[in-house]
Amino acid sequence: MLPTEISHKLLAVNAAVMYKLYKSKTPVMSGWVGSIAAFVQCIVMVRLTGLYRSNISAKHVIRDAMQESDVPADSVQRIGDINLKQWLAVLLPFPQSVSMSLAFPGVSKVQTVIFAHVGKNKTTPLLMDVYKHRDTPPDAPIMLYVHGGAWIMSSREFPPYPFIYQVAARGWVVCVVDYQLAPKIAFPEQLIDAKRAIAYLRRHAREQFAANPNYIVVGGDSAGGHLASLIALTAADKSLQPGFENVDTSVRGCVDTYGVHDFKDRHGLYFYKQKDHTFVRFIELLVMQKKMSEADDAWEQASPVGWLREEKTCERTDAIPPFLVSHGTLDTLVPFDSSRMFFEQLQLYRQRTHQPSVGGVSDVFLEIPGAHHTFNYLLSPRTLAHGQAVGAFLDNLYQKTKDIPLQLPTTLSPCQAVELTVATPARISPMASSRL
């Protein structure tokens, strides 16, 4: 991950060292050892140059993908545009806090709040960090962000800061949340904790953050992407809201960045990469804490792709919100095809149910060329282009759905809705049809 996102800085360091040695006339390169070292150094610099060119050119692939969506063309064309302050933040060796302030002036963490207390014998507070721009207008939309860390580590204090700051700079209130970690707890406690954050925002967002509690989009990376997808797919499952069943935990959209989508590895993506069942054993031992052979339904419900199966189609009574799914092509931890297959299943679900996403906003899949896992944790031209694409998606989503009620009231499953549409087309108004 490091060489691909900071190749420009590594290239500058290597060039500076070579120049220093040349100017000092140090005989370090004399003899055959020095000659080999110089040759290797040249190869390294050529490789770093190639990585940097790939990083910069990623914006073209991202633009092409966004052009297939309903995002306005002028917003798509601005993807990859970098201003002077952002270039300085990318190129100069500043600490990340300085780089973020330089690239996105006016954005800061404004509050840390306790959104829930969890635990049986000894309760533990769950915390939420709130980021916003100083000029964010009242009643701003919210992005709830769920951090990654393989469900067993990390916290809200270590999110992808470039992404968080980019979204906040566009006028969104970004709330980064903690959740309980395995193996102290088993799934689905992590998911329930994230839904507790939504319940908290429904009650307190307006008074505490001047944000709109009825407009929440969820996002996350890696394990957080897995949880974000499940939040978007399980709003109707009240068993995942113990003690707050009456709260509407639906979201307006989902930004899933290199998330995990299939605990069961039914297509063998992890097995093909690892040549063994390490991934499934890890999930079994630490995350689910139950064997797949003994709890197949629980494993299925813990997999986002499981909620899109054909046999689940007729069970849903809620609409799936628009998704933006992105994944780096060089990800060696979570297979790229995991996101691609999940996105394909989402499109098949929409085709089967004749149910477009809410507001007519199209789902988007972003293939990030040359990017590794956690690529968006470091500031680079590719990271900025990815964040701009997500921002364009979010702004388009907000403009098209901000006036739609929080949750479309329906007691019909997609199958029943389709049957009703076919049987009595004259009874359904154009507005109602667009909402199915």
XYZ file of C-alpha atoms in Angstrom:
436
model
C 0.000 0.000 0.000
C 2.708 2.517 0.962
C 4.718 2.529 -2.299
C 1.618 2.996 -4.463
C 0.150 5.965 -2.571
C 3.371 7.785 -1.620
C 5.467 6.826 -4.638
C 5.993 10.527 -5.404
C 7.537 11.100 -1.976
C 9.707 7.989 -2.174
C 10.840 9.073 -5.624
C 11.785 12.505 -4.292
C 13.748 10.967 -1.409
C 15.644 8.640 -3.747
C 16.437 11.469 -6.149
C 17.647 13.657 -3.279
C 19.947 10.915 -2.000
C 21.408 10.305 -5.441
C 21.966 14.034 -5.954
C 23.598 14.373 -2.539
C 25.995 11.542 -3.270
C 26.832 13.018 -6.653
C 27.502 16.504 -5.300
C 29.595 15.266 -2.383
C 31.681 13.142 -4.749
C 31.494 10.318 -2.237
C 33.145 7.219 -3.744
C 30.302 5.041 -2.546
C 29.553 3.877 -6.071
C 33.075 2.868 -6.939
C 33.762 -0.808 -7.452
C 31.406 -3.561 -8.432
C 29.311 -3.351 -5.254
C 28.645 0.337 -5.820
C 27.816 -0.280 -9.465
C 25.251 -2.932 -8.551
C 23.758 -0.623 -5.923
C 23.493 2.202 -8.454
C 21.833 -0.114 -10.967
C 19.303 -1.330 -8.393
C 18.635 2.265 -7.380
C 17.882 3.190 -10.976
C 15.449 0.279 -11.260
C 13.726 1.411 -8.059
C 13.365 4.966 -9.360
C 11.962 3.758 -12.676
C 9.477 1.582 -10.806
C 8.455 4.452 -8.512
C 7.976 6.694 -11.536
C 5.644 4.110 -13.048
C 3.685 3.848 -9.804
C 3.270 7.613 -9.661
C 2.073 7.796 -13.268
C -0.447 5.046 -12.498
C -1.598 6.955 -9.430
C -2.242 10.148 -11.384
C -3.926 8.395 -14.318
C -6.423 6.561 -12.066
C -8.707 9.592 -12.302
C -9.500 8.753 -15.939
C -10.769 5.266 -15.056
C -12.804 6.698 -12.189
C -14.311 9.354 -14.464
C -15.247 6.737 -17.049
C -17.102 4.717 -14.414
C -18.912 7.779 -13.097
C -19.988 8.782 -16.604
C -22.159 5.658 -16.703
C -24.085 6.895 -13.660
C -26.695 9.627 -13.329
C -24.218 12.023 -11.687
C -24.193 15.344 -13.603
C -21.520 15.528 -16.309
C -19.946 18.703 -14.935
C -19.388 17.016 -11.558
C -17.801 14.023 -13.269
C -15.422 16.212 -15.261
C -14.139 17.828 -12.072
C -13.012 14.481 -10.665
C -9.226 14.551 -10.457
C -8.935 18.337 -10.327
C -6.466 19.278 -7.589
C -5.900 22.825 -6.348
C -2.571 24.302 -5.249
C -3.057 23.681 -1.530
C -3.976 20.071 -2.169
C -0.909 19.584 -4.371
C 1.272 20.983 -1.593
C -0.369 18.638 0.906
C 0.227 15.698 -1.434
C 3.834 16.480 -2.335
C 5.373 17.910 0.821
C 6.359 15.684 3.787
C 3.966 17.203 6.306
C 2.407 15.286 9.221
C -1.050 14.097 8.265
C -2.801 16.583 10.539
C -1.019 19.461 8.796
C -1.720 18.005 5.350
C -5.433 17.673 6.110
C -5.689 21.257 7.368
C -3.852 22.517 4.293
C -5.829 20.479 1.763
C -9.244 21.005 3.370
C -9.204 24.279 5.333
C -12.143 24.798 7.639
C -12.739 21.102 8.358
C -12.086 19.813 11.868
C -13.297 17.391 14.496
C -15.842 19.427 16.438
C -17.130 16.955 19.019
C -16.687 13.546 20.573
C -19.868 12.175 22.120
C -21.001 8.993 23.831
C -23.770 7.459 21.749
C -24.385 4.263 23.735
C -23.359 2.208 26.741
C -22.944 -1.512 26.119
C -22.122 -4.555 28.206
C -23.859 -6.661 30.818
C -21.837 -6.656 34.029
C -19.661 -3.638 33.277
C -20.866 -1.151 30.710
C -18.544 0.403 28.166
C -19.226 3.729 26.454
C -19.222 3.787 22.654
C -17.862 7.024 21.213
C -18.538 9.020 18.062
C -16.234 11.649 16.531
C -18.012 14.389 14.585
C -16.297 16.227 11.706
C -17.686 19.212 9.854
C -16.680 22.337 7.971
C -16.992 25.626 9.809
C -19.360 26.923 7.095
C -21.616 23.866 7.021
C -25.230 25.111 6.877
C -27.820 23.994 9.436
C -29.737 20.785 8.818
C -26.848 19.309 6.850
C -26.913 15.671 5.700
C -25.020 13.096 7.744
C -22.526 10.420 6.789
C -22.169 7.730 9.443
C -18.735 6.167 8.929
C -17.778 2.716 10.250
C -14.050 2.050 10.595
C -12.289 -1.092 9.408
C -9.911 -3.396 11.252
C -11.015 -6.988 10.587
C -13.732 -6.665 13.282
C -11.026 -7.192 15.944
C -8.967 -3.983 16.041
C -8.728 -0.255 15.263
C -11.166 2.440 16.363
C -12.901 5.635 15.331
C -9.571 7.428 15.927
C -8.040 5.826 12.833
C -10.384 6.419 9.894
C -9.240 7.266 6.342
C -8.735 10.952 7.119
C -8.419 12.136 3.485
C -11.832 10.635 2.742
C -13.436 11.937 5.950
C -12.157 15.465 5.358
C -13.210 15.455 1.691
C -16.792 14.535 2.526
C -16.964 17.059 5.374
C -15.565 19.772 3.087
C -18.620 19.297 0.833
C -21.003 20.283 3.624
C -21.730 16.885 5.153
C -21.542 16.158 8.877
C -19.347 13.057 9.165
C -19.788 10.889 12.268
C -17.124 8.205 12.794
C -18.181 5.577 15.314
C -16.684 2.923 17.528
C -18.159 -0.532 17.953
C -17.353 -3.489 20.173
C -14.580 -5.677 18.832
C -14.230 -9.431 18.555
C -13.329 -11.753 20.176
C -14.819 -10.115 23.281
C -18.147 -10.215 21.505
C -19.482 -12.186 18.547
C -21.257 -11.024 15.429
C -23.823 -9.415 15.061
C -22.969 -7.216 18.079
C -20.788 -4.995 15.853
C -23.722 -4.413 13.525
C -26.094 -3.722 16.414
C -23.655 -1.138 17.801
C -23.541 0.668 14.457
C -27.337 0.734 14.395
C -27.269 2.194 17.912
C -25.346 5.105 16.424
C -28.169 5.683 13.934
C -30.687 5.634 16.784
C -28.608 8.230 18.628
C -28.427 10.462 15.562
C -32.178 10.234 15.050
C -32.661 11.658 18.549
C -29.801 14.126 18.929
C -28.241 15.103 15.571
C -30.240 18.279 15.099
C -29.703 19.741 18.553
C -26.077 18.671 18.978
C -24.590 18.923 15.481
C -27.108 21.089 13.576
C -27.522 18.111 11.239
C -30.563 16.469 9.657
C -31.441 13.305 11.633
C -33.647 12.118 8.781
C -30.894 12.129 6.185
C -28.162 9.620 7.001
C -25.884 7.865 4.536
C -23.646 5.072 5.800
C -20.077 4.385 4.716
C -17.171 2.195 5.720
C -13.998 0.471 4.580
C -12.974 -3.193 4.784
C -14.755 -4.639 7.852
C -16.498 -1.279 8.102
C -17.630 -1.632 4.488
C -19.111 -5.007 5.409
C -21.015 -3.448 8.319
C -22.101 -0.452 6.234
C -23.557 -2.740 3.556
C -25.432 -4.740 6.169
C -26.848 -1.560 7.700
C -28.201 -0.600 4.278
C -29.628 -4.066 3.653
C -31.166 -4.914 7.046
C -33.282 -1.909 8.042
C -36.394 -4.095 8.151
C -34.832 -6.712 10.458
C -35.827 -5.532 13.927
C -33.997 -8.444 15.591
C -30.838 -6.420 14.955
C -32.223 -3.552 17.069
C -32.674 -5.047 20.559
C -34.126 -2.435 22.864
C -34.691 0.140 20.135
C -36.961 -1.728 17.749
C -39.159 1.308 17.137
C -36.313 3.351 15.639
C -36.098 3.594 11.860
C -32.504 2.576 11.080
C -32.845 2.864 7.307
C -30.267 4.944 5.451
C -30.417 6.979 2.254
C -27.354 5.435 0.631
C -24.268 3.314 1.208
C -20.606 3.941 0.360
C -18.894 0.553 0.576
C -15.115 0.751 0.130
C -13.286 -2.584 -0.359
C -15.757 -4.244 1.996
C -16.110 -7.937 2.803
C -19.307 -9.367 1.323
C -19.317 -13.112 1.835
C -18.274 -14.784 5.085
C -18.984 -18.189 3.530
C -16.568 -17.613 0.621
C -19.047 -19.447 -1.586
C -17.130 -18.557 -4.758
C -13.744 -19.545 -3.331
C -12.181 -16.096 -3.767
C -10.201 -16.232 -0.528
C -9.399 -19.914 -0.995
C -8.013 -19.216 -4.466
C -5.822 -16.419 -3.106
C -4.657 -18.100 0.105
C -4.716 -21.720 -1.108
C -6.447 -22.704 2.136
C -9.452 -21.854 4.301
C -7.662 -19.327 6.526
C -10.303 -16.657 5.967
C -13.258 -18.891 6.843
C -11.424 -20.256 9.897
C -10.664 -16.710 11.053
C -14.324 -15.719 10.750
C -15.418 -18.930 12.444
C -13.040 -18.632 15.398
C -12.988 -14.898 16.129
C -15.891 -13.110 14.450
C -18.874 -15.468 14.290
C -17.602 -17.746 17.088
C -19.715 -20.565 15.692
C -19.065 -23.096 12.968
C -20.568 -22.498 9.560
C -21.753 -26.110 9.362
C -23.736 -25.650 12.586
C -25.116 -22.147 11.967
C -25.518 -21.729 8.224
C -28.396 -19.254 8.529
C -26.406 -16.996 10.850
C -23.462 -17.016 8.448
C -25.789 -16.237 5.566
C -27.299 -13.283 7.403
C -23.820 -12.007 8.260
C -22.938 -11.889 4.553
C -24.210 -8.874 2.577
C -24.451 -10.988 -0.567
C -26.763 -13.339 1.329
C -29.395 -10.606 1.554
C -29.512 -10.391 -2.243
C -30.154 -14.069 -2.935
C -33.144 -14.929 -5.097
C -34.865 -16.753 -2.240
C -34.677 -13.575 -0.120
C -36.356 -11.451 -2.783
C -39.931 -11.974 -1.618
C -39.087 -11.402 2.053
C -38.135 -7.730 1.786
C -40.593 -4.974 2.657
C -38.132 -2.103 2.335
C -36.270 -0.513 -0.548
C -32.527 -1.021 -0.915
C -30.850 2.401 -1.052
C -28.333 3.410 -3.743
C -24.852 1.921 -3.364
C -21.433 3.167 -4.370
C -19.011 0.238 -4.203
C -15.291 0.778 -4.808
C -12.296 -1.543 -4.668
C -8.628 -1.417 -5.625
C -7.500 -3.827 -8.318
C -4.297 -4.722 -6.422
C -5.964 -5.446 -3.087
C -4.149 -8.448 -1.598
C -6.260 -8.691 1.556
C -9.875 -8.561 0.351
C -10.241 -9.876 -3.220
C -11.315 -7.296 -5.790
C -13.839 -9.780 -7.192
C -15.638 -9.803 -3.840
C -16.926 -6.288 -4.511
C -17.478 -6.909 -8.213
C -19.641 -9.978 -7.560
C -21.576 -8.205 -4.806
C -22.344 -5.327 -7.150
C -23.472 -7.748 -9.853
C -25.802 -9.452 -7.374
C -27.229 -6.067 -6.409
C -28.019 -5.303 -10.049
C -29.605 -8.733 -10.502
C -31.749 -8.097 -7.435
C -32.994 -4.809 -8.867
C -33.768 -6.507 -12.183
C -35.687 -9.346 -10.516
C -37.784 -7.009 -8.407
C -38.170 -4.247 -11.003
C -37.218 -2.023 -8.077
C -34.858 0.827 -8.988
C -32.963 2.544 -6.227
C -34.770 5.300 -4.355
C -35.039 8.560 -6.269
C -33.817 6.934 -9.457
C -30.208 7.322 -8.309
C -28.087 4.675 -9.998
C -25.713 2.369 -8.175
C -22.038 2.918 -8.988
C -19.096 0.522 -9.072
C -15.625 2.072 -9.031
C -12.651 -0.021 -10.058
C -9.621 1.786 -8.627
C -6.663 0.791 -10.834
C -3.379 0.092 -9.077
C -4.826 0.592 -5.594
C -4.161 -1.699 -2.647
C -6.165 -2.278 0.519
C -6.509 0.890 2.648
C -5.300 3.026 -0.275
C -7.551 5.887 0.850
C -5.738 6.302 4.175
C -2.924 8.260 2.537
C -3.203 11.505 0.602
C -2.418 11.020 -3.088
C -3.880 12.057 -6.469
C -5.687 8.708 -6.662
C -7.126 9.100 -3.159
C -8.350 12.599 -3.982
C -9.971 11.428 -7.232
C -11.733 8.605 -5.410
C -12.983 10.989 -2.722
C -14.208 13.440 -5.357
C -16.145 10.662 -7.075
C -17.762 9.656 -3.794
C -18.544 13.311 -3.085
C -20.184 13.732 -6.492
C -22.264 10.600 -5.856
C -23.324 11.869 -2.419
C -24.257 15.331 -3.666
C -26.299 13.857 -6.509
C -27.993 11.455 -4.104
C -28.855 14.268 -1.709
C -30.283 16.550 -4.378
C -32.527 13.797 -5.749
C -33.747 12.269 -2.492
C -33.724 15.008 0.160
C -37.463 15.635 -0.269
C -38.445 11.951 -0.212
C -39.813 10.734 3.151
C -37.371 8.904 5.387
C -38.754 5.428 4.724
C -41.202 4.638 1.943
C -44.167 3.131 3.775
C -45.015 -0.240 2.338
C -46.139 -3.611 3.565
C -45.570 -5.181 0.173
C -42.600 -7.331 -0.681
C -41.013 -6.749 -4.107
C -42.763 -9.871 -5.427
C -46.167 -8.625 -4.272
C -45.493 -5.175 -5.678
C -44.618 -6.618 -9.070
C -47.762 -8.773 -9.057
C -49.879 -5.739 -8.187
C -48.257 -3.681 -10.931
C -48.951 -6.368 -13.532
C -52.500 -7.058 -12.379
C -53.756 -3.492 -11.908
C -51.514 -1.058 -13.745
C -54.217 1.624 -13.927
C -54.405 1.889 -10.140
C -50.778 2.876 -9.678
C -49.875 6.484 -10.252
C -46.636 7.450 -11.991
C -45.313 8.806 -8.693
C -46.048 5.556 -6.877
C -44.482 3.543 -9.682
C -41.281 5.519 -9.433
C -41.088 4.670 -5.760
C -41.395 0.923 -6.167
